[in-house]
């Protein structure tokens, strides 16, 4: 090999060594730069401020399974008042809307003839009673026959029957309330001629009120007397009337596939009239459940999740929901009682991020 060839070989070796050295330095620098960047990112995350959120503890509450319906109020007892006899109205003793007690006089009919008949029957009964007493005294002395005594006894019985009839006819000239309640408008005036088909007024017992409503047949086996109900009416905004299911119809309508039921509401102040339209909520079942505010739960991709705070760190949990009621939702699976769940600030959270709860310090797990 010549001197020229040896010189070229040395140059090639030197170039290869320099290239290898340069590559090693580049790889070392690149690894160092990435390591520094990674360490800087961790420091940045460590030093990032905690997200402020609001939380609430998961609690066990009583919830109701309910069904809604509409119905109409009915008086517990309601009748049309008609006289038991024919005659002319002499006096009206009530005013529309008046509360009356059982036996209170509502109207009086003319009673001149009936009063005279009663007086005559009373006098005849008294005369026959005196004759019977004298006959018994004479019978003791054997001066009156048994046949005469029997005849007088029969006459007394007939006189008593006539006395009772005339007394009843006289009593029928006065129309009285058959039970305690509220009378309606008067349908007759003084001087009017009435008979046993003339409606004088109405009488409703409103100390309790019934609400009649319809329910679908699929609920027939789930409704029973005594179940609680809530009722409201547009006439009383913001008011809730509490009662219970009272009676169920024994038949289901073949056309509507529904059955009728009645609920009973206390009405001590007589606020609810008969015939009022009402909205009802029937409580079918009562049970305990874990409840959280609806805003604590978010949906994504067909699933639902929530954030639970553990030692100041937000943990994302997939949850299974159940019944909803009055702005709250039941947690069936995914969280436990007494855990703390985030209710506000969910959009800024991700799993594992630090959170700060107002008035609880930056690492708190619940309200202080």
Short mmCIF file of C-alpha atoms in Angstrom, two decimals:
data_model
loop_
_atom_site.label_atom_id
_atom_site.label_comp_id
_atom_site.label_asym_id
_atom_site.label_seq_id
_atom_site.Cartn_x
_atom_site.Cartn_y
_atom_site.Cartn_z
CA UNK A 1 0.00 0.00 0.00
CA UNK A 2 1.34 3.38 -0.92
CA UNK A 3 1.73 6.40 1.22
CA UNK A 4 -1.16 8.11 -0.55
CA UNK A 5 -3.57 5.26 0.28
CA UNK A 6 -2.65 5.27 3.97
CA UNK A 7 -3.34 9.00 4.20
CA UNK A 8 -6.84 8.62 2.69
CA UNK A 9 -7.68 5.75 5.08
CA UNK A 10 -6.71 7.85 8.07
CA UNK A 11 -8.95 10.68 6.88
CA UNK A 12 -11.90 8.32 6.47
CA UNK A 13 -11.43 6.91 9.97
CA UNK A 14 -11.24 10.39 11.43
CA UNK A 15 -14.51 11.35 9.68
CA UNK A 16 -16.29 8.20 10.96
CA UNK A 17 -15.11 8.90 14.53
CA UNK A 18 -16.32 12.50 14.32
CA UNK A 19 -19.72 11.44 12.98
CA UNK A 20 -20.15 8.87 15.75
CA UNK A 21 -19.14 11.38 18.39
CA UNK A 22 -21.56 13.96 17.00
CA UNK A 23 -24.45 11.49 16.95
CA UNK A 24 -23.80 10.51 20.54
CA UNK A 25 -23.73 14.13 21.65
CA UNK A 26 -27.01 14.81 19.77
CA UNK A 27 -28.81 11.83 21.31
CA UNK A 28 -27.62 12.77 24.79
CA UNK A 29 -28.77 16.37 24.34
CA UNK A 30 -32.16 15.29 23.00
CA UNK A 31 -32.75 12.96 25.97
CA UNK A 32 -31.69 15.67 28.36
CA UNK A 33 -33.99 18.24 26.75
CA UNK A 34 -36.98 15.88 26.89
CA UNK A 35 -36.26 15.02 30.50
CA UNK A 36 -36.11 18.68 31.40
CA UNK A 37 -39.35 19.39 29.55
CA UNK A 38 -41.11 16.51 31.31
CA UNK A 39 -39.87 17.65 34.70
CA UNK A 40 -40.97 21.18 33.93
CA UNK A 41 -44.46 19.94 32.99
CA UNK A 42 -44.79 18.02 36.25
CA UNK A 43 -43.73 21.09 38.17
CA UNK A 44 -46.21 23.18 36.25
CA UNK A 45 -49.02 20.74 37.03
CA UNK A 46 -48.01 20.57 40.64
CA UNK A 47 -48.03 24.30 40.90
CA UNK A 48 -51.33 24.83 38.98
CA UNK A 49 -54.05 26.37 41.21
CA UNK A 50 -56.85 24.14 42.56
CA UNK A 51 -60.29 24.51 40.95
CA UNK A 52 -62.91 26.06 43.25
CA UNK A 53 -66.10 23.99 43.41
CA UNK A 54 -69.21 23.68 45.50
CA UNK A 55 -70.08 20.32 47.02
CA UNK A 56 -72.80 18.59 49.00
CA UNK A 57 -72.84 15.33 50.93
CA UNK A 58 -74.75 12.40 49.48
CA UNK A 59 -77.67 11.76 51.84
CA UNK A 60 -80.36 9.15 52.21
CA UNK A 61 -83.85 10.60 51.82
CA UNK A 62 -87.41 9.36 51.66
CA UNK A 63 -88.81 9.40 48.12
CA UNK A 64 -92.25 8.62 46.76
CA UNK A 65 -93.39 6.82 43.63
CA UNK A 66 -96.39 8.80 42.48
CA UNK A 67 -99.11 8.96 39.85
CA UNK A 68 -101.00 12.08 38.84
CA UNK A 69 -104.69 12.48 38.05
CA UNK A 70 -107.43 15.10 37.84
CA UNK A 71 -110.78 14.99 39.55
CA UNK A 72 -113.84 16.84 40.80
CA UNK A 73 -114.84 17.52 44.40
CA UNK A 74 -118.03 16.02 45.81
CA UNK A 75 -119.81 16.61 49.08
CA UNK A 76 -119.62 13.62 51.42
CA UNK A 77 -123.40 13.93 51.81
CA UNK A 78 -125.58 15.95 49.45
CA UNK A 79 -129.36 16.08 49.00
CA UNK A 80 -132.07 18.16 47.36
CA UNK A 81 -134.51 19.33 49.99
CA UNK A 82 -138.16 18.70 49.11
CA UNK A 83 -141.21 18.94 51.41
CA UNK A 84 -143.05 15.80 52.51
CA UNK A 85 -146.45 17.48 52.08
CA UNK A 86 -148.21 19.88 49.73
CA UNK A 87 -149.01 23.41 50.80
CA UNK A 88 -148.21 27.11 50.71
CA UNK A 89 -144.87 28.45 51.94
CA UNK A 90 -145.43 30.71 54.94
CA UNK A 91 -141.89 31.20 56.24
CA UNK A 92 -138.34 30.63 54.97
CA UNK A 93 -135.90 30.12 57.84
CA UNK A 94 -132.53 29.92 56.02
CA UNK A 95 -130.17 31.98 53.87
CA UNK A 96 -128.05 30.72 50.99
CA UNK A 97 -124.64 29.52 52.15
CA UNK A 98 -125.74 29.21 55.76
CA UNK A 99 -124.32 26.44 57.95
CA UNK A 100 -127.21 24.61 59.64
CA UNK A 101 -127.34 21.78 62.13
CA UNK A 102 -129.30 18.58 61.82
CA UNK A 103 -132.97 19.20 62.59
CA UNK A 104 -132.81 22.95 61.90
CA UNK A 105 -136.05 24.41 60.41
CA UNK A 106 -135.68 25.42 56.75
CA UNK A 107 -139.26 26.35 55.74
CA UNK A 108 -142.74 26.29 57.26
CA UNK A 109 -145.93 25.53 55.29
CA UNK A 110 -149.44 26.62 56.18
CA UNK A 111 -150.72 24.24 58.87
CA UNK A 112 -154.20 25.48 59.91
CA UNK A 113 -156.09 22.36 58.81
CA UNK A 114 -153.47 19.91 60.09
CA UNK A 115 -153.30 21.72 63.43
CA UNK A 116 -157.10 21.52 63.78
CA UNK A 117 -157.13 17.82 62.84
CA UNK A 118 -154.40 17.14 65.38
CA UNK A 119 -156.28 19.00 68.12
CA UNK A 120 -159.43 17.00 67.36
CA UNK A 121 -157.56 13.68 67.38
CA UNK A 122 -155.91 14.60 70.66
CA UNK A 123 -159.21 15.48 72.28
CA UNK A 124 -160.84 12.27 71.07
CA UNK A 125 -157.96 10.19 72.41
CA UNK A 126 -158.16 11.90 75.78
CA UNK A 127 -161.96 11.34 75.96
CA UNK A 128 -161.64 7.64 75.12
CA UNK A 129 -158.78 7.27 77.62
CA UNK A 130 -160.99 8.69 80.38
CA UNK A 131 -163.85 6.36 79.40
CA UNK A 132 -161.51 3.40 79.49
CA UNK A 133 -160.31 4.32 82.98
CA UNK A 134 -163.93 4.62 84.25
CA UNK A 135 -164.84 1.33 82.62
CA UNK A 136 -161.97 -0.41 84.36
CA UNK A 137 -163.18 0.91 87.68
CA UNK A 138 -166.69 -0.33 86.97
CA UNK A 139 -165.38 -3.64 85.69
CA UNK A 140 -163.77 -4.17 89.05
CA UNK A 141 -167.29 -3.92 90.52
CA UNK A 142 -168.75 -6.21 87.83
CA UNK A 143 -171.02 -3.46 86.49
CA UNK A 144 -169.47 -3.42 82.98
CA UNK A 145 -169.26 -6.46 80.71
CA UNK A 146 -166.05 -7.69 79.14
CA UNK A 147 -167.50 -7.05 75.70
CA UNK A 148 -167.92 -3.36 76.54
CA UNK A 149 -164.37 -3.21 77.84
CA UNK A 150 -162.99 -4.79 74.69
CA UNK A 151 -164.88 -2.31 72.54
CA UNK A 152 -163.49 0.67 74.46
CA UNK A 153 -159.96 -0.71 74.28
CA UNK A 154 -160.31 -1.03 70.48
CA UNK A 155 -161.63 2.53 70.26
CA UNK A 156 -158.62 3.78 72.24
CA UNK A 157 -156.22 1.99 69.87
CA UNK A 158 -157.93 3.57 66.85
CA UNK A 159 -157.81 6.98 68.54
CA UNK A 160 -154.09 6.60 69.21
CA UNK A 161 -153.46 5.71 65.57
CA UNK A 162 -155.39 8.75 64.38
CA UNK A 163 -153.52 10.92 66.90
CA UNK A 164 -150.18 9.69 65.52
CA UNK A 165 -151.25 10.28 61.90
CA UNK A 166 -152.42 13.84 62.53
CA UNK A 167 -149.30 14.61 64.56
CA UNK A 168 -147.10 13.38 61.69
CA UNK A 169 -149.07 15.40 59.12
CA UNK A 170 -148.67 18.49 61.25
CA UNK A 171 -144.93 17.84 61.65
CA UNK A 172 -144.59 17.47 57.88
CA UNK A 173 -145.66 21.10 57.50
CA UNK A 174 -142.18 22.00 58.77
CA UNK A 175 -139.20 21.11 56.55
CA UNK A 176 -136.02 20.39 58.55
CA UNK A 177 -132.39 19.68 57.68
CA UNK A 178 -131.79 15.90 57.61
CA UNK A 179 -128.12 16.40 58.56
CA UNK A 180 -125.69 19.21 59.34
CA UNK A 181 -124.38 21.06 56.31
CA UNK A 182 -124.50 24.15 54.12
CA UNK A 183 -127.70 25.11 52.35
CA UNK A 184 -127.69 26.37 48.77
CA UNK A 185 -129.84 28.97 47.02
CA UNK A 186 -133.54 28.99 47.80
CA UNK A 187 -135.70 27.82 44.90
CA UNK A 188 -139.07 29.05 46.24
CA UNK A 189 -140.49 32.22 47.73
CA UNK A 190 -143.01 32.91 50.49
CA UNK A 191 -146.52 32.25 49.20
CA UNK A 192 -145.44 29.69 46.62
CA UNK A 193 -147.42 26.47 46.31
CA UNK A 194 -145.18 23.39 46.72
CA UNK A 195 -145.57 19.63 46.77
CA UNK A 196 -143.34 16.61 47.37
CA UNK A 197 -141.65 17.11 43.98
CA UNK A 198 -140.66 20.76 44.50
CA UNK A 199 -136.96 21.33 45.21
CA UNK A 200 -136.65 24.00 47.89
CA UNK A 201 -132.86 24.11 48.19
CA UNK A 202 -129.81 21.86 48.40
CA UNK A 203 -127.87 20.71 51.45
CA UNK A 204 -124.20 19.66 51.36
CA UNK A 205 -122.07 18.25 54.16
CA UNK A 206 -118.68 19.83 53.44
CA UNK A 207 -116.83 19.18 56.70
CA UNK A 208 -114.97 16.63 54.60
CA UNK A 209 -114.79 16.60 50.83
CA UNK A 210 -114.45 13.75 48.35
CA UNK A 211 -112.49 14.03 45.10
CA UNK A 212 -113.54 11.60 42.39
CA UNK A 213 -110.90 10.75 39.77
CA UNK A 214 -110.04 8.10 37.17
CA UNK A 215 -106.90 5.93 36.97
CA UNK A 216 -105.71 3.46 34.30
CA UNK A 217 -106.48 -0.19 34.95
CA UNK A 218 -102.78 -1.12 35.24
CA UNK A 219 -102.78 0.65 38.62
CA UNK A 220 -105.80 -1.19 40.00
CA UNK A 221 -103.69 -3.57 42.08
CA UNK A 222 -101.46 -0.77 43.36
CA UNK A 223 -104.15 1.52 44.76
CA UNK A 224 -105.78 0.81 48.10
CA UNK A 225 -107.78 2.80 50.68
CA UNK A 226 -105.60 4.74 53.07
CA UNK A 227 -102.85 5.69 50.61
CA UNK A 228 -101.87 9.37 50.95
CA UNK A 229 -102.69 11.92 48.27
CA UNK A 230 -101.88 15.58 47.62
CA UNK A 231 -104.38 17.85 45.87
CA UNK A 232 -104.20 21.40 44.55
CA UNK A 233 -106.47 23.77 42.69
CA UNK A 234 -106.03 26.88 40.57
CA UNK A 235 -108.36 28.62 43.03
CA UNK A 236 -105.74 28.20 45.78
CA UNK A 237 -102.30 28.84 44.18
CA UNK A 238 -99.45 27.44 46.23
CA UNK A 239 -101.74 25.45 48.52
CA UNK A 240 -101.51 21.68 48.98
CA UNK A 241 -104.40 19.73 50.49
CA UNK A 242 -103.53 16.39 52.08
CA UNK A 243 -105.88 13.43 52.21
CA UNK A 244 -106.15 9.70 51.63
CA UNK A 245 -107.68 7.34 49.09
CA UNK A 246 -111.12 6.51 50.50
CA UNK A 247 -112.93 4.12 48.15
CA UNK A 248 -112.39 2.33 44.84
CA UNK A 249 -114.97 1.39 42.25
CA UNK A 250 -115.43 -2.34 41.81
CA UNK A 251 -115.61 -2.09 38.00
CA UNK A 252 -113.26 -1.03 35.19
CA UNK A 253 -114.79 0.82 32.27
CA UNK A 254 -114.53 -1.35 29.15
CA UNK A 255 -114.18 1.64 26.82
CA UNK A 256 -111.64 3.80 28.66
CA UNK A 257 -109.88 0.92 30.47
CA UNK A 258 -109.94 3.05 33.62
CA UNK A 259 -111.55 2.78 37.04
CA UNK A 260 -112.94 5.42 39.37
CA UNK A 261 -111.58 6.17 42.82
CA UNK A 262 -112.41 8.68 45.53
CA UNK A 263 -110.07 10.46 47.90
CA UNK A 264 -111.20 12.22 51.07
CA UNK A 265 -109.82 15.58 52.21
CA UNK A 266 -110.40 17.36 55.52
CA UNK A 267 -112.32 20.60 54.98
CA UNK A 268 -112.82 21.97 58.47
CA UNK A 269 -112.80 25.60 57.26
CA UNK A 270 -115.28 24.77 54.47
CA UNK A 271 -112.89 26.25 51.88
CA UNK A 272 -113.47 23.61 49.21
CA UNK A 273 -116.89 23.57 47.55
CA UNK A 274 -118.50 20.71 45.67
CA UNK A 275 -117.84 20.61 41.92
CA UNK A 276 -114.30 22.10 41.96
CA UNK A 277 -111.68 20.82 39.50
CA UNK A 278 -108.54 19.56 41.26
CA UNK A 279 -105.16 18.08 40.37
CA UNK A 280 -104.14 15.08 42.47
CA UNK A 281 -100.92 13.24 43.20
CA UNK A 282 -101.36 9.73 44.58
CA UNK A 283 -98.41 8.28 46.52
CA UNK A 284 -98.05 4.65 45.42
CA UNK A 285 -94.90 3.73 47.34
CA UNK A 286 -92.51 5.31 49.85
CA UNK A 287 -88.88 4.22 50.27
CA UNK A 288 -85.37 5.48 51.16
CA UNK A 289 -82.80 6.35 48.47
CA UNK A 290 -79.46 8.15 47.99
CA UNK A 291 -80.34 11.54 46.53
CA UNK A 292 -78.18 14.28 44.98
CA UNK A 293 -79.03 17.51 43.16
CA UNK A 294 -79.64 16.99 39.44
CA UNK A 295 -76.91 19.49 38.54
CA UNK A 296 -74.30 17.20 40.15
CA UNK A 297 -74.72 14.65 37.34
CA UNK A 298 -73.54 15.01 33.74
CA UNK A 299 -74.17 12.87 30.66
CA UNK A 300 -71.62 11.90 28.02
CA UNK A 301 -71.73 9.26 25.33
CA UNK A 302 -74.79 7.50 26.67
CA UNK A 303 -73.46 7.28 30.23
CA UNK A 304 -73.75 9.49 33.28
CA UNK A 305 -71.01 10.52 35.64
CA UNK A 306 -70.31 12.71 38.65
CA UNK A 307 -67.26 13.95 40.55
CA UNK A 308 -66.68 12.86 44.13
CA UNK A 309 -64.11 14.70 46.26
CA UNK A 310 -61.60 12.47 48.08
CA UNK A 311 -58.89 14.22 50.16
CA UNK A 312 -59.17 17.36 48.07
CA UNK A 313 -58.96 15.52 44.72
CA UNK A 314 -61.85 15.24 42.27
CA UNK A 315 -62.53 11.64 41.26
CA UNK A 316 -64.75 10.96 38.27
CA UNK A 317 -67.35 8.26 38.92
CA UNK A 318 -69.72 6.64 36.46
CA UNK A 319 -73.11 6.48 38.17
CA UNK A 320 -76.42 4.73 37.59
CA UNK A 321 -79.47 6.92 38.12
CA UNK A 322 -82.91 6.05 39.42
CA UNK A 323 -85.97 8.07 40.42
CA UNK A 324 -86.13 11.85 39.96
CA UNK A 325 -88.05 14.03 42.38
CA UNK A 326 -88.21 17.78 42.97
CA UNK A 327 -84.84 18.75 41.50
CA UNK A 328 -82.99 15.72 42.85
CA UNK A 329 -82.01 12.38 41.35
CA UNK A 330 -81.42 8.97 42.91
CA UNK A 331 -77.95 7.40 42.77
CA UNK A 332 -78.42 3.64 42.39
CA UNK A 333 -74.76 2.72 41.80
CA UNK A 334 -71.43 4.53 41.67
CA UNK A 335 -71.42 6.50 44.94
CA UNK A 336 -72.01 5.86 48.61
CA UNK A 337 -73.83 7.61 51.44
CA UNK A 338 -71.90 10.45 53.15
CA UNK A 339 -69.48 10.88 50.23
CA UNK A 340 -69.08 14.45 49.00
CA UNK A 341 -70.22 15.19 45.45
CA UNK A 342 -69.49 18.28 43.33
CA UNK A 343 -72.55 20.35 42.45
CA UNK A 344 -70.99 23.39 40.76
CA UNK A 345 -67.89 23.80 38.57
CA UNK A 346 -68.04 20.38 36.88
CA UNK A 347 -67.11 21.78 33.44
CA UNK A 348 -63.63 22.73 34.70
CA UNK A 349 -62.90 19.36 36.29
CA UNK A 350 -61.05 16.28 35.14
CA UNK A 351 -60.23 13.11 37.00
CA UNK A 352 -57.46 13.60 39.57
CA UNK A 353 -57.42 17.40 39.63
CA UNK A 354 -57.10 19.24 42.94
CA UNK A 355 -60.16 21.16 44.09
CA UNK A 356 -60.80 23.89 46.58
CA UNK A 357 -64.07 24.08 48.52
CA UNK A 358 -65.06 27.50 49.86
CA UNK A 359 -64.65 27.79 53.64
CA UNK A 360 -63.08 24.32 53.76
CA UNK A 361 -59.45 25.00 52.78
CA UNK A 362 -57.71 23.97 49.55
CA UNK A 363 -57.51 20.25 50.40
CA UNK A 364 -60.77 19.75 52.24
CA UNK A 365 -63.15 16.96 51.43
CA UNK A 366 -66.34 18.59 52.64
CA UNK A 367 -67.85 21.68 54.16
CA UNK A 368 -66.57 22.74 57.57
#
